[in-house]
Amino acid sequence: MKAIFFFYFVTTFLTISVTAAPSVSVSSVSDKVEQSLNWQAEWIWTKQRAGIPNTWVALRKEVTIENLSSNKNNSGSSNQEVIAYISADTKYWLWINGEMVVFEGGYTGGPSPVVNSPRVDDFAIASNKYYDQVDIKPYLKQGSNTIAALVWYYGDNGKKGTHISASKAGFIFQTNVGDTAIISDASWKAKQHQSYQQIKKAPPYRVAAWSINYDARQDMADWTDNAWYLPEFDDSQWLPAKSMHRPPRAPFYNLYPSEIPILNNYGLANCTNLPDSVFPFVSDGKKIKCKLDFNKNFTPYFDIDAQAGLQVNIDSNMRLNTIETFYTTKAGRQQFESFSWMNGRLIEYTFPKGVVVHGLKYRWTGVGSAPGHFESSDDWYTRIWQMAENTLYICARDNFMDTPDRERGLWIGDVADQASYLFYSMDKPGRDLLKKAIKVTLAFSDSETGIFAGLGPGRFRELPAQSLQFIEQGIWHYYFNTGDKETLSFAYPYVHKYLTLWGTKENGLATFRTGHWKWTDWGPQDTIDYDAIQNALYYSALVSARKMAVELGNTTHMSFYNSRIAALKQAYQKHYWQKGFYSSNPNKFKDDRANALAILFGLADTSQYQQIVDNVLLPNHFASPHFEWMVYNAMAIAGRYDDALTRMKQRYAKQVNNPALSTLAEYLPSGGTENHAWNAPSTVLSQHIAGITPTDVGWRTYQVMPNMAHMTHVQQNVPSVKGPINFDIKRTEQQITMNLTSPKMSSAVIGIPKAYFNIGHVAINGQQVWLNGKPNVAIDGVSYVGEDHKYLKFRLAAGSWSIVSRK
């Protein structure tokens, strides 16, 4: 039970003859973004050359506000907000009157390239930039105010395509407080922060960020009562900032509002094994392992007393971690927080012998929160669901990433996997991060061929399998779960153009595309049925694109979709069905991935489901986590819930049974990074065991069709776009009790399982609605839908409902 309590605490705390589509001008699409902001501010930096990689600069501005209460927002009403518009290449930390306002602002990457052009790999491209919108009114006061920013210029794109550097450092700030305009210009003071020293990146370096090399002997009283960002600091010796003119201007170009909000800052916290009571102590020179309650993205902090010139190192327990901190002490009591975030479940501090340690803490940050929750009477499945959610959350930051350790890359196949359980776990910022992944990936596609890259935006490598998966499980699922038609309208032309790159063979199957890399999965390579998988993924993308066109009222391409979908489905059945399973070569392939996709995407006939499960999905365990979750979903669709859960437990046992772990690994049974984004085993638990899934766009309607398998209790909380959905079900031999809280502007069809006993009586909110085989409904907001071999079904309006069924 301890594991359940632990993971429950975590959850509550985390509270994509042929007529091609018209070519898309990315810049013209971007220009449609509302830009009511008239930039008066200027990009600023120090007077030194603004292009030295890994440079940190401190900026200050004193401003007098005569009448704070006179501020008006865009609607003309007063005393609401004071919105500051802020951007940087690359990251910034903001204080107002000495109080931290933004911890790590600025998002890497960019909304779109400046000019459409053919894309090739490793080719430098110019990108527009994002700006943040921050309400700073709570930090302002009448009279004199001090605005201070620490800005970090990466000057490096990294090797995995996440960031596009402007190749020039800069910071911009603009707001209006009543009649007072506060803008970044040459009136600001600027000084390079010399404590942040240069450091080499150790190969193979993949991330754009740098490790920290901080020399406290050159600090500016950081983390003290005399710090440079406080109002009383004397900046008279600082030089004026250098102005680099107003937007839009190269190399920063146009500025567009960020798709996602400022990071959630959970504040400094103690490690679980080092409470306040253990401090102070004297270091013996050995490594100190500071335990986190679960794997997190964090910035480490310490408070020590030391002689000058000693060397301190901070690392994490992650074997493939690429970010470290190297710190040189000054004399006396000193505090420090390393601002280059890293990931881990242990922070490893190494202090020289004799250093007095007064405190060790860390700051946890992330995009939005993860209020979704699942638990059941089987503790093992409660634990794996939470481990999956933890993995999702730490792989969501600047962008969805494959792992926060060695790469931080936006692989769109990983994003598609993440989308499968995103909507059961994360709140609006998580959904917006998926929107960003969609828009950025497509905006940086190749304007001539229509190819969009499997890794972006800075890298351009076509992975056809990931691109096709991204269309169905990324783009379409995003729209279906959010109802965001604007993003769908943006994405659709790219989707259609990409799908026209496939030809068709005389036998009706699609031609095979290798792209830059035909990679499909990390399972044993001699077991991967590439032809069958790509045809299934292409089929799913065609079906999804047709649904997109219907939603947008676009009939232009219907004949293309209809003919290809019909021909491919017939050909798939004719050429790949091998009397018990699907295979392009039955003497070589009996692939669990290909056969799962046949069920998942509707290529298989229902009469074939049981053969597929028995012949392939039960005995053959070839899939990596990238496809494994789809195998479970296919087995559930076939009605083999217990078998799906048994396979999950077999494949993930080594990880879930290890109490030290709180995230899921890159490979099965383990290995690689221990926190890899494509792990989505929780999807089947939410969609098929709890049985909650949308049935209309934007969760206007949804269904609750639980399949408890061997479980006697299941609870699922869904942070839907309409609001929280809270559901639980408990069963005994004679009674099933279900409780559902359904958000406004939605309705649910709930199914009462018939598998456990003959239902004689059903009451909803205490009133009888079913008796001896007949409905008898007289409750506002409740209607009888019907029954099938599995369920009695009732439609419920928004509100709170209690359903009790008995023998």
PDB file of C-alpha atoms in Angstrom, residues 374-376 381 636 640-642 644-645 648 682-692 704-711 713-714 716 727 729 756 791:
ATOM      1  CA  PHE A 374      -6.034   6.566 -12.213  1.00  0.00           C
ATOM      2  CA  GLU A 375      -6.148   4.038  -9.452  1.00  0.00           C
ATOM      3  CA  SER A 376      -7.541   0.560  -9.065  1.00  0.00           C
ATOM      4  CA  TYR A 381      -1.686  -0.885 -12.419  1.00  0.00           C
ATOM      5  CA  ALA A 636      -8.830  -4.373 -25.588  1.00  0.00           C
ATOM      6  CA  ARG A 640      -9.229  -9.382 -24.367  1.00  0.00           C
ATOM      7  CA  TYR A 641      -8.822  -7.054 -21.405  1.00  0.00           C
ATOM      8  CA  ASP A 642      -7.245  -9.490 -18.973  1.00  0.00           C
ATOM      9  CA  ALA A 644      -3.808  -7.078 -22.392  1.00  0.00           C
ATOM     10  CA  LEU A 645      -3.174  -6.439 -18.693  1.00  0.00           C
ATOM     11  CA  MET A 648       1.579  -5.328 -19.757  1.00  0.00           C
ATOM     12  CA  SER A 682      -1.609   3.974 -19.298  1.00  0.00           C
ATOM     13  CA  THR A 683      -3.725   4.699 -22.383  1.00  0.00           C
ATOM     14  CA  VAL A 684      -5.465   1.322 -22.264  1.00  0.00           C
ATOM     15  CA  LEU A 685      -6.232   1.760 -18.567  1.00  0.00           C
ATOM     16  CA  SER A 686      -7.958   5.099 -19.129  1.00  0.00           C
ATOM     17  CA  GLN A 687      -9.661   4.374 -22.452  1.00  0.00           C
ATOM     18  CA  HIS A 688     -10.648   0.732 -22.023  1.00  0.00           C
ATOM     19  CA  ILE A 689     -10.466  -0.309 -18.366  1.00  0.00           C
ATOM     20  CA  ALA A 690     -11.984   2.865 -16.940  1.00  0.00           C
ATOM     21  CA  GLY A 691     -13.573   3.066 -20.396  1.00  0.00           C
ATOM     22  CA  ILE A 692     -13.660   6.851 -20.798  1.00  0.00           C
ATOM     23  CA  VAL A 704     -17.943   5.655 -19.979  1.00  0.00           C
ATOM     24  CA  MET A 705     -17.845   1.949 -20.802  1.00  0.00           C
ATOM     25  CA  PRO A 706     -15.795   0.320 -18.023  1.00  0.00           C
ATOM     26  CA  ASN A 707     -14.180  -3.073 -18.444  1.00  0.00           C
ATOM     27  CA  MET A 708     -12.841  -3.905 -15.022  1.00  0.00           C
ATOM     28  CA  ALA A 709     -11.222  -7.227 -15.968  1.00  0.00           C
ATOM     29  CA  HIS A 710     -10.072  -8.730 -12.653  1.00  0.00           C
ATOM     30  CA  MET A 711     -10.342  -5.443 -10.754  1.00  0.00           C
ATOM     31  CA  HIS A 713     -12.398  -0.869  -8.037  1.00  0.00           C
ATOM     32  CA  VAL A 714     -11.353   1.649 -10.706  1.00  0.00           C
ATOM     33  CA  GLN A 716     -10.253   7.812 -13.322  1.00  0.00           C
ATOM     34  CA  PHE A 727     -15.424   8.646 -12.361  1.00  0.00           C
ATOM     35  CA  ILE A 729     -16.694   2.209 -10.086  1.00  0.00           C
ATOM     36  CA  TYR A 756     -20.858  -9.858 -13.372  1.00  0.00           C
ATOM     37  CA  TYR A 791     -23.987  -2.897 -21.089  1.00  0.00           C
TER      38      TYR A 791
END
